[in-house]
């Protein structure tokens, strides 16, 4: 069975003083490297597309992924998803029995775990529906989700031009499978204080 993954890294990081958040070090390695490690742990043969800059990945890691860019640049995460899906092999190249899943992940969630990604993949395959967890406000975490790839392609086609569109448009009229997760696992960061809180959680002397 094939798993694809998209890591979204094309934002301007306006609320983080323009610093490229996926490249920020957390717990001894970059945020994007931690995400990539969790993806590989969940499904070792995953084909990974980075939608945006690959800064923060080592030279070896960069060779193991495919880098695409939304058009125009900074057109938003939905455009990044569309660019990555457009670069994926056409469905005709997959055997008809393949339960093909695509992970869609924000590039600023350093606490994402192999276990949670594996649960998302399993729930997606079992139901044929997108699978997500919820953040610390109880809201669906749209940017940590597993999608049936054929459904994701269909939704993007229905939406049309993805420029500056909201990712939640993908979910319109759908009922995603809710996968239980500690909200800290799907934490992202937009401020220095949020980043420091994440680093504290990972510290041996943390709470």
JSON list of C-alpha atoms in Angstrom, two decimals:
[
{"chain": "A", "resi": 1, "resn": "UNK", "atom": "CA", "xyz": [0.00, 0.00, 0.00]},
{"chain": "A", "resi": 2, "resn": "UNK", "atom": "CA", "xyz": [1.25, 3.43, -0.91]},
{"chain": "A", "resi": 3, "resn": "UNK", "atom": "CA", "xyz": [1.45, 6.44, 1.38]},
{"chain": "A", "resi": 4, "resn": "UNK", "atom": "CA", "xyz": [2.18, 9.95, 0.19]},
{"chain": "A", "resi": 5, "resn": "UNK", "atom": "CA", "xyz": [2.90, 12.90, 2.46]},
{"chain": "A", "resi": 6, "resn": "UNK", "atom": "CA", "xyz": [2.83, 16.64, 1.89]},
{"chain": "A", "resi": 7, "resn": "UNK", "atom": "CA", "xyz": [4.70, 18.97, 4.25]},
{"chain": "A", "resi": 8, "resn": "UNK", "atom": "CA", "xyz": [3.62, 22.57, 3.82]},
{"chain": "A", "resi": 9, "resn": "UNK", "atom": "CA", "xyz": [6.48, 25.05, 4.22]},
{"chain": "A", "resi": 10, "resn": "UNK", "atom": "CA", "xyz": [5.57, 27.94, 1.92]},
{"chain": "A", "resi": 11, "resn": "UNK", "atom": "CA", "xyz": [4.18, 30.48, 4.38]},
{"chain": "A", "resi": 12, "resn": "UNK", "atom": "CA", "xyz": [5.59, 33.92, 5.08]},
{"chain": "A", "resi": 13, "resn": "UNK", "atom": "CA", "xyz": [5.66, 33.36, 8.89]},
{"chain": "A", "resi": 14, "resn": "UNK", "atom": "CA", "xyz": [4.42, 36.91, 9.42]},
{"chain": "A", "resi": 15, "resn": "UNK", "atom": "CA", "xyz": [3.48, 36.27, 13.04]},
{"chain": "A", "resi": 16, "resn": "UNK", "atom": "CA", "xyz": [6.93, 34.79, 13.66]},
{"chain": "A", "resi": 17, "resn": "UNK", "atom": "CA", "xyz": [8.87, 37.82, 12.41]},
{"chain": "A", "resi": 18, "resn": "UNK", "atom": "CA", "xyz": [9.38, 36.24, 9.00]},
{"chain": "A", "resi": 19, "resn": "UNK", "atom": "CA", "xyz": [11.60, 33.43, 10.33]},
{"chain": "A", "resi": 20, "resn": "UNK", "atom": "CA", "xyz": [11.13, 30.18, 8.37]},
{"chain": "A", "resi": 21, "resn": "UNK", "atom": "CA", "xyz": [9.36, 28.11, 11.02]},
{"chain": "A", "resi": 22, "resn": "UNK", "atom": "CA", "xyz": [10.04, 24.62, 9.54]},
{"chain": "A", "resi": 23, "resn": "UNK", "atom": "CA", "xyz": [13.77, 25.34, 9.87]},
{"chain": "A", "resi": 24, "resn": "UNK", "atom": "CA", "xyz": [13.58, 26.34, 13.54]},
{"chain": "A", "resi": 25, "resn": "UNK", "atom": "CA", "xyz": [15.48, 24.00, 15.87]},
{"chain": "A", "resi": 26, "resn": "UNK", "atom": "CA", "xyz": [13.44, 22.12, 18.46]},
{"chain": "A", "resi": 27, "resn": "UNK", "atom": "CA", "xyz": [14.94, 19.46, 20.68]},
{"chain": "A", "resi": 28, "resn": "UNK", "atom": "CA", "xyz": [18.22, 19.29, 18.79]},
{"chain": "A", "resi": 29, "resn": "UNK", "atom": "CA", "xyz": [16.91, 19.16, 15.22]},
{"chain": "A", "resi": 30, "resn": "UNK", "atom": "CA", "xyz": [14.87, 21.28, 12.87]},
{"chain": "A", "resi": 31, "resn": "UNK", "atom": "CA", "xyz": [11.09, 21.20, 13.00]},
{"chain": "A", "resi": 32, "resn": "UNK", "atom": "CA", "xyz": [10.79, 19.87, 9.44]},
{"chain": "A", "resi": 33, "resn": "UNK", "atom": "CA", "xyz": [13.38, 17.18, 10.12]},
{"chain": "A", "resi": 34, "resn": "UNK", "atom": "CA", "xyz": [11.38, 16.02, 13.15]},
{"chain": "A", "resi": 35, "resn": "UNK", "atom": "CA", "xyz": [8.23, 15.87, 11.01]},
{"chain": "A", "resi": 36, "resn": "UNK", "atom": "CA", "xyz": [10.02, 13.91, 8.29]},
{"chain": "A", "resi": 37, "resn": "UNK", "atom": "CA", "xyz": [11.35, 11.45, 10.88]},
{"chain": "A", "resi": 38, "resn": "UNK", "atom": "CA", "xyz": [7.83, 10.84, 12.19]},
{"chain": "A", "resi": 39, "resn": "UNK", "atom": "CA", "xyz": [6.51, 10.29, 8.67]},
{"chain": "A", "resi": 40, "resn": "UNK", "atom": "CA", "xyz": [9.22, 7.74, 7.91]},
{"chain": "A", "resi": 41, "resn": "UNK", "atom": "CA", "xyz": [8.50, 6.00, 11.21]},
{"chain": "A", "resi": 42, "resn": "UNK", "atom": "CA", "xyz": [4.83, 5.67, 10.36]},
{"chain": "A", "resi": 43, "resn": "UNK", "atom": "CA", "xyz": [5.45, 4.39, 6.81]},
{"chain": "A", "resi": 44, "resn": "UNK", "atom": "CA", "xyz": [9.06, 3.90, 5.81]},
{"chain": "A", "resi": 45, "resn": "UNK", "atom": "CA", "xyz": [8.47, 3.99, 2.05]},
{"chain": "A", "resi": 46, "resn": "UNK", "atom": "CA", "xyz": [6.38, 7.17, 2.06]},
{"chain": "A", "resi": 47, "resn": "UNK", "atom": "CA", "xyz": [6.87, 9.48, -0.90]},
{"chain": "A", "resi": 48, "resn": "UNK", "atom": "CA", "xyz": [7.26, 12.94, 0.62]},
{"chain": "A", "resi": 49, "resn": "UNK", "atom": "CA", "xyz": [6.57, 16.22, -1.14]},
{"chain": "A", "resi": 50, "resn": "UNK", "atom": "CA", "xyz": [7.71, 19.47, 0.47]},
{"chain": "A", "resi": 51, "resn": "UNK", "atom": "CA", "xyz": [5.48, 22.27, -0.79]},
{"chain": "A", "resi": 52, "resn": "UNK", "atom": "CA", "xyz": [7.74, 25.26, -0.31]},
{"chain": "A", "resi": 53, "resn": "UNK", "atom": "CA", "xyz": [11.37, 25.71, 0.78]},
{"chain": "A", "resi": 54, "resn": "UNK", "atom": "CA", "xyz": [13.20, 22.63, 2.08]},
{"chain": "A", "resi": 55, "resn": "UNK", "atom": "CA", "xyz": [15.38, 24.72, 4.39]},
{"chain": "A", "resi": 56, "resn": "UNK", "atom": "CA", "xyz": [16.00, 22.87, 7.64]},
{"chain": "A", "resi": 57, "resn": "UNK", "atom": "CA", "xyz": [16.50, 19.47, 6.01]},
{"chain": "A", "resi": 58, "resn": "UNK", "atom": "CA", "xyz": [19.99, 18.03, 5.71]},
{"chain": "A", "resi": 59, "resn": "UNK", "atom": "CA", "xyz": [21.45, 17.38, 2.26]},
{"chain": "A", "resi": 60, "resn": "UNK", "atom": "CA", "xyz": [20.61, 13.68, 2.64]},
{"chain": "A", "resi": 61, "resn": "UNK", "atom": "CA", "xyz": [17.06, 14.44, 3.75]},
{"chain": "A", "resi": 62, "resn": "UNK", "atom": "CA", "xyz": [16.56, 16.82, 0.83]},
{"chain": "A", "resi": 63, "resn": "UNK", "atom": "CA", "xyz": [17.55, 14.04, -1.57]},
{"chain": "A", "resi": 64, "resn": "UNK", "atom": "CA", "xyz": [14.85, 11.82, -0.06]},
{"chain": "A", "resi": 65, "resn": "UNK", "atom": "CA", "xyz": [11.98, 14.25, -0.74]},
{"chain": "A", "resi": 66, "resn": "UNK", "atom": "CA", "xyz": [10.50, 16.06, -3.73]},
{"chain": "A", "resi": 67, "resn": "UNK", "atom": "CA", "xyz": [10.23, 19.82, -3.58]},
{"chain": "A", "resi": 68, "resn": "UNK", "atom": "CA", "xyz": [7.41, 21.71, -5.30]},
{"chain": "A", "resi": 69, "resn": "UNK", "atom": "CA", "xyz": [6.14, 25.27, -5.05]},
{"chain": "A", "resi": 70, "resn": "UNK", "atom": "CA", "xyz": [2.68, 26.73, -5.27]},
{"chain": "A", "resi": 71, "resn": "UNK", "atom": "CA", "xyz": [1.93, 29.16, -8.07]},
{"chain": "A", "resi": 72, "resn": "UNK", "atom": "CA", "xyz": [2.09, 32.01, -7.36]},
{"chain": "A", "resi": 73, "resn": "UNK", "atom": "CA", "xyz": [4.39, 31.80, -4.36]},
{"chain": "A", "resi": 74, "resn": "UNK", "atom": "CA", "xyz": [2.78, 32.51, -0.99]},
{"chain": "A", "resi": 75, "resn": "UNK", "atom": "CA", "xyz": [-0.65, 31.63, -2.42]},
{"chain": "A", "resi": 76, "resn": "UNK", "atom": "CA", "xyz": [-1.51, 29.75, 0.77]},
{"chain": "A", "resi": 77, "resn": "UNK", "atom": "CA", "xyz": [-1.54, 26.17, 2.07]},
{"chain": "A", "resi": 78, "resn": "UNK", "atom": "CA", "xyz": [-4.39, 25.05, -0.17]},
{"chain": "A", "resi": 79, "resn": "UNK", "atom": "CA", "xyz": [-2.30, 26.08, -3.19]},
{"chain": "A", "resi": 80, "resn": "UNK", "atom": "CA", "xyz": [0.65, 24.18, -1.73]},
{"chain": "A", "resi": 81, "resn": "UNK", "atom": "CA", "xyz": [-1.46, 21.05, -1.38]},
{"chain": "A", "resi": 82, "resn": "UNK", "atom": "CA", "xyz": [-2.68, 21.44, -4.97]},
{"chain": "A", "resi": 83, "resn": "UNK", "atom": "CA", "xyz": [0.88, 21.84, -6.28]},
{"chain": "A", "resi": 84, "resn": "UNK", "atom": "CA", "xyz": [2.07, 18.71, -4.49]},
{"chain": "A", "resi": 85, "resn": "UNK", "atom": "CA", "xyz": [-0.90, 16.61, -5.62]},
{"chain": "A", "resi": 86, "resn": "UNK", "atom": "CA", "xyz": [-0.40, 17.79, -9.20]},
{"chain": "A", "resi": 87, "resn": "UNK", "atom": "CA", "xyz": [3.21, 16.54, -9.01]},
{"chain": "A", "resi": 88, "resn": "UNK", "atom": "CA", "xyz": [2.21, 13.07, -7.79]},
{"chain": "A", "resi": 89, "resn": "UNK", "atom": "CA", "xyz": [2.06, 10.14, -10.24]},
{"chain": "A", "resi": 90, "resn": "UNK", "atom": "CA", "xyz": [-1.35, 9.81, -11.93]},
{"chain": "A", "resi": 91, "resn": "UNK", "atom": "CA", "xyz": [-3.79, 7.33, -10.43]},
{"chain": "A", "resi": 92, "resn": "UNK", "atom": "CA", "xyz": [-3.39, 5.04, -13.45]},
{"chain": "A", "resi": 93, "resn": "UNK", "atom": "CA", "xyz": [0.08, 4.15, -12.17]},
{"chain": "A", "resi": 94, "resn": "UNK", "atom": "CA", "xyz": [-1.32, 2.69, -8.95]},
{"chain": "A", "resi": 95, "resn": "UNK", "atom": "CA", "xyz": [-2.75, -0.86, -8.85]},
{"chain": "A", "resi": 96, "resn": "UNK", "atom": "CA", "xyz": [-6.55, -0.72, -8.44]},
{"chain": "A", "resi": 97, "resn": "UNK", "atom": "CA", "xyz": [-6.39, -2.58, -5.13]},
{"chain": "A", "resi": 98, "resn": "UNK", "atom": "CA", "xyz": [-4.05, -0.03, -3.55]},
{"chain": "A", "resi": 99, "resn": "UNK", "atom": "CA", "xyz": [-5.60, 1.88, -0.65]},
{"chain": "A", "resi": 100, "resn": "UNK", "atom": "CA", "xyz": [-3.62, 5.01, -1.35]},
{"chain": "A", "resi": 101, "resn": "UNK", "atom": "CA", "xyz": [-3.40, 7.63, 1.42]},
{"chain": "A", "resi": 102, "resn": "UNK", "atom": "CA", "xyz": [-1.91, 11.12, 1.46]},
{"chain": "A", "resi": 103, "resn": "UNK", "atom": "CA", "xyz": [-0.88, 12.83, 4.67]},
{"chain": "A", "resi": 104, "resn": "UNK", "atom": "CA", "xyz": [-1.28, 16.61, 4.70]},
{"chain": "A", "resi": 105, "resn": "UNK", "atom": "CA", "xyz": [0.89, 18.23, 7.37]},
{"chain": "A", "resi": 106, "resn": "UNK", "atom": "CA", "xyz": [1.78, 21.76, 8.40]},
{"chain": "A", "resi": 107, "resn": "UNK", "atom": "CA", "xyz": [5.51, 22.40, 8.55]},
{"chain": "A", "resi": 108, "resn": "UNK", "atom": "CA", "xyz": [5.41, 23.96, 12.03]},
{"chain": "A", "resi": 109, "resn": "UNK", "atom": "CA", "xyz": [4.21, 21.06, 14.21]},
{"chain": "A", "resi": 110, "resn": "UNK", "atom": "CA", "xyz": [7.39, 19.59, 15.74]},
{"chain": "A", "resi": 111, "resn": "UNK", "atom": "CA", "xyz": [5.61, 17.31, 18.22]},
{"chain": "A", "resi": 112, "resn": "UNK", "atom": "CA", "xyz": [3.84, 15.20, 15.60]},
{"chain": "A", "resi": 113, "resn": "UNK", "atom": "CA", "xyz": [4.44, 11.54, 16.43]},
{"chain": "A", "resi": 114, "resn": "UNK", "atom": "CA", "xyz": [4.83, 8.39, 14.41]},
{"chain": "A", "resi": 115, "resn": "UNK", "atom": "CA", "xyz": [2.03, 6.83, 16.46]},
{"chain": "A", "resi": 116, "resn": "UNK", "atom": "CA", "xyz": [-0.47, 9.58, 15.62]},
{"chain": "A", "resi": 117, "resn": "UNK", "atom": "CA", "xyz": [0.39, 9.53, 11.92]},
{"chain": "A", "resi": 118, "resn": "UNK", "atom": "CA", "xyz": [0.02, 5.77, 11.88]},
{"chain": "A", "resi": 119, "resn": "UNK", "atom": "CA", "xyz": [-3.41, 6.07, 13.51]},
{"chain": "A", "resi": 120, "resn": "UNK", "atom": "CA", "xyz": [-4.50, 8.66, 10.95]},
{"chain": "A", "resi": 121, "resn": "UNK", "atom": "CA", "xyz": [-3.39, 6.41, 8.08]},
{"chain": "A", "resi": 122, "resn": "UNK", "atom": "CA", "xyz": [-5.17, 3.39, 9.56]},
{"chain": "A", "resi": 123, "resn": "UNK", "atom": "CA", "xyz": [-8.41, 5.30, 10.18]},
{"chain": "A", "resi": 124, "resn": "UNK", "atom": "CA", "xyz": [-8.36, 6.73, 6.67]},
{"chain": "A", "resi": 125, "resn": "UNK", "atom": "CA", "xyz": [-7.84, 3.32, 5.09]},
{"chain": "A", "resi": 126, "resn": "UNK", "atom": "CA", "xyz": [-10.50, 1.67, 7.23]},
{"chain": "A", "resi": 127, "resn": "UNK", "atom": "CA", "xyz": [-13.20, 4.22, 6.41]},
{"chain": "A", "resi": 128, "resn": "UNK", "atom": "CA", "xyz": [-12.31, 5.76, 3.06]},
{"chain": "A", "resi": 129, "resn": "UNK", "atom": "CA", "xyz": [-12.71, 9.18, 4.69]},
{"chain": "A", "resi": 130, "resn": "UNK", "atom": "CA", "xyz": [-10.24, 11.89, 5.72]},
{"chain": "A", "resi": 131, "resn": "UNK", "atom": "CA", "xyz": [-8.97, 11.38, 9.27]},
{"chain": "A", "resi": 132, "resn": "UNK", "atom": "CA", "xyz": [-7.94, 14.14, 11.66]},
{"chain": "A", "resi": 133, "resn": "UNK", "atom": "CA", "xyz": [-7.32, 14.92, 15.29]},
{"chain": "A", "resi": 134, "resn": "UNK", "atom": "CA", "xyz": [-8.35, 18.05, 17.18]},
{"chain": "A", "resi": 135, "resn": "UNK", "atom": "CA", "xyz": [-6.26, 20.90, 18.56]},
{"chain": "A", "resi": 136, "resn": "UNK", "atom": "CA", "xyz": [-6.26, 22.29, 22.11]},
{"chain": "A", "resi": 137, "resn": "UNK", "atom": "CA", "xyz": [-9.42, 24.26, 21.34]},
{"chain": "A", "resi": 138, "resn": "UNK", "atom": "CA", "xyz": [-11.25, 21.14, 20.24]},
{"chain": "A", "resi": 139, "resn": "UNK", "atom": "CA", "xyz": [-11.23, 22.22, 16.61]},
{"chain": "A", "resi": 140, "resn": "UNK", "atom": "CA", "xyz": [-10.44, 19.92, 13.70]},
{"chain": "A", "resi": 141, "resn": "UNK", "atom": "CA", "xyz": [-6.73, 20.10, 12.87]},
{"chain": "A", "resi": 142, "resn": "UNK", "atom": "CA", "xyz": [-7.05, 20.48, 9.10]},
{"chain": "A", "resi": 143, "resn": "UNK", "atom": "CA", "xyz": [-3.28, 20.52, 8.61]},
{"chain": "A", "resi": 144, "resn": "UNK", "atom": "CA", "xyz": [-2.57, 17.19, 10.25]},
{"chain": "A", "resi": 145, "resn": "UNK", "atom": "CA", "xyz": [-4.80, 14.85, 8.29]},
{"chain": "A", "resi": 146, "resn": "UNK", "atom": "CA", "xyz": [-4.79, 11.66, 6.25]},
{"chain": "A", "resi": 147, "resn": "UNK", "atom": "CA", "xyz": [-6.76, 11.65, 3.00]},
{"chain": "A", "resi": 148, "resn": "UNK", "atom": "CA", "xyz": [-7.74, 9.00, 0.49]},
{"chain": "A", "resi": 149, "resn": "UNK", "atom": "CA", "xyz": [-5.66, 10.34, -2.39]},
{"chain": "A", "resi": 150, "resn": "UNK", "atom": "CA", "xyz": [-8.41, 9.90, -4.98]},
{"chain": "A", "resi": 151, "resn": "UNK", "atom": "CA", "xyz": [-10.80, 11.89, -2.77]},
{"chain": "A", "resi": 152, "resn": "UNK", "atom": "CA", "xyz": [-8.21, 14.61, -2.21]},
{"chain": "A", "resi": 153, "resn": "UNK", "atom": "CA", "xyz": [-7.68, 14.92, -5.98]},
{"chain": "A", "resi": 154, "resn": "UNK", "atom": "CA", "xyz": [-11.43, 15.10, -6.53]},
{"chain": "A", "resi": 155, "resn": "UNK", "atom": "CA", "xyz": [-11.90, 17.79, -3.90]},
{"chain": "A", "resi": 156, "resn": "UNK", "atom": "CA", "xyz": [-9.13, 19.92, -5.40]},
{"chain": "A", "resi": 157, "resn": "UNK", "atom": "CA", "xyz": [-10.72, 19.57, -8.84]},
{"chain": "A", "resi": 158, "resn": "UNK", "atom": "CA", "xyz": [-14.08, 20.68, -7.44]},
{"chain": "A", "resi": 159, "resn": "UNK", "atom": "CA", "xyz": [-12.55, 23.71, -5.74]},
{"chain": "A", "resi": 160, "resn": "UNK", "atom": "CA", "xyz": [-10.70, 24.86, -8.85]},
{"chain": "A", "resi": 161, "resn": "UNK", "atom": "CA", "xyz": [-8.31, 27.77, -8.34]},
{"chain": "A", "resi": 162, "resn": "UNK", "atom": "CA", "xyz": [-6.76, 27.21, -4.88]},
{"chain": "A", "resi": 163, "resn": "UNK", "atom": "CA", "xyz": [-5.08, 30.62, -4.64]},
{"chain": "A", "resi": 164, "resn": "UNK", "atom": "CA", "xyz": [-5.56, 32.06, -1.14]},
{"chain": "A", "resi": 165, "resn": "UNK", "atom": "CA", "xyz": [-8.27, 29.49, -0.44]},
{"chain": "A", "resi": 166, "resn": "UNK", "atom": "CA", "xyz": [-8.88, 28.06, 3.03]},
{"chain": "A", "resi": 167, "resn": "UNK", "atom": "CA", "xyz": [-7.85, 24.44, 3.62]},
{"chain": "A", "resi": 168, "resn": "UNK", "atom": "CA", "xyz": [-11.20, 23.83, 5.31]},
{"chain": "A", "resi": 169, "resn": "UNK", "atom": "CA", "xyz": [-12.77, 24.08, 1.84]},
{"chain": "A", "resi": 170, "resn": "UNK", "atom": "CA", "xyz": [-11.43, 20.57, 1.24]},
{"chain": "A", "resi": 171, "resn": "UNK", "atom": "CA", "xyz": [-13.61, 19.31, 4.08]},
{"chain": "A", "resi": 172, "resn": "UNK", "atom": "CA", "xyz": [-16.83, 21.06, 3.03]},
{"chain": "A", "resi": 173, "resn": "UNK", "atom": "CA", "xyz": [-19.70, 18.56, 3.10]},
{"chain": "A", "resi": 174, "resn": "UNK", "atom": "CA", "xyz": [-17.47, 15.78, 4.44]},
{"chain": "A", "resi": 175, "resn": "UNK", "atom": "CA", "xyz": [-17.40, 14.23, 7.89]},
{"chain": "A", "resi": 176, "resn": "UNK", "atom": "CA", "xyz": [-13.81, 13.42, 8.77]},
{"chain": "A", "resi": 177, "resn": "UNK", "atom": "CA", "xyz": [-12.99, 10.53, 11.08]},
{"chain": "A", "resi": 178, "resn": "UNK", "atom": "CA", "xyz": [-11.97, 11.88, 14.50]},
{"chain": "A", "resi": 179, "resn": "UNK", "atom": "CA", "xyz": [-8.79, 10.27, 15.81]},
{"chain": "A", "resi": 180, "resn": "UNK", "atom": "CA", "xyz": [-8.09, 10.77, 19.51]},
{"chain": "A", "resi": 181, "resn": "UNK", "atom": "CA", "xyz": [-4.83, 12.60, 20.16]},
{"chain": "A", "resi": 182, "resn": "UNK", "atom": "CA", "xyz": [-3.24, 14.61, 22.94]},
{"chain": "A", "resi": 183, "resn": "UNK", "atom": "CA", "xyz": [-3.68, 18.20, 21.70]},
{"chain": "A", "resi": 184, "resn": "UNK", "atom": "CA", "xyz": [-0.01, 18.88, 22.47]},
{"chain": "A", "resi": 185, "resn": "UNK", "atom": "CA", "xyz": [0.96, 16.44, 19.72]},
{"chain": "A", "resi": 186, "resn": "UNK", "atom": "CA", "xyz": [-0.67, 18.66, 17.09]},
{"chain": "A", "resi": 187, "resn": "UNK", "atom": "CA", "xyz": [0.59, 21.94, 18.55]},
{"chain": "A", "resi": 188, "resn": "UNK", "atom": "CA", "xyz": [2.08, 24.47, 16.17]},
{"chain": "A", "resi": 189, "resn": "UNK", "atom": "CA", "xyz": [3.81, 27.75, 16.98]},
{"chain": "A", "resi": 190, "resn": "UNK", "atom": "CA", "xyz": [3.30, 31.31, 15.80]},
{"chain": "A", "resi": 191, "resn": "UNK", "atom": "CA", "xyz": [5.01, 33.17, 18.62]},
{"chain": "A", "resi": 192, "resn": "UNK", "atom": "CA", "xyz": [8.26, 32.92, 20.56]},
{"chain": "A", "resi": 193, "resn": "UNK", "atom": "CA", "xyz": [6.27, 32.01, 23.67]},
{"chain": "A", "resi": 194, "resn": "UNK", "atom": "CA", "xyz": [4.55, 29.11, 21.90]},
{"chain": "A", "resi": 195, "resn": "UNK", "atom": "CA", "xyz": [7.90, 27.87, 20.62]},
{"chain": "A", "resi": 196, "resn": "UNK", "atom": "CA", "xyz": [9.42, 28.07, 24.09]},
{"chain": "A", "resi": 197, "resn": "UNK", "atom": "CA", "xyz": [6.49, 26.07, 25.51]},
{"chain": "A", "resi": 198, "resn": "UNK", "atom": "CA", "xyz": [7.11, 23.32, 22.95]},
{"chain": "A", "resi": 199, "resn": "UNK", "atom": "CA", "xyz": [10.85, 23.27, 23.72]},
{"chain": "A", "resi": 200, "resn": "UNK", "atom": "CA", "xyz": [10.04, 23.03, 27.42]},
{"chain": "A", "resi": 201, "resn": "UNK", "atom": "CA", "xyz": [7.86, 19.96, 26.81]},
{"chain": "A", "resi": 202, "resn": "UNK", "atom": "CA", "xyz": [10.77, 18.26, 25.06]},
{"chain": "A", "resi": 203, "resn": "UNK", "atom": "CA", "xyz": [13.34, 19.22, 27.68]},
{"chain": "A", "resi": 204, "resn": "UNK", "atom": "CA", "xyz": [14.45, 16.51, 30.12]},
{"chain": "A", "resi": 205, "resn": "UNK", "atom": "CA", "xyz": [13.68, 19.03, 32.86]},
{"chain": "A", "resi": 206, "resn": "UNK", "atom": "CA", "xyz": [10.35, 20.05, 31.34]},
{"chain": "A", "resi": 207, "resn": "UNK", "atom": "CA", "xyz": [6.94, 19.75, 33.03]}
]
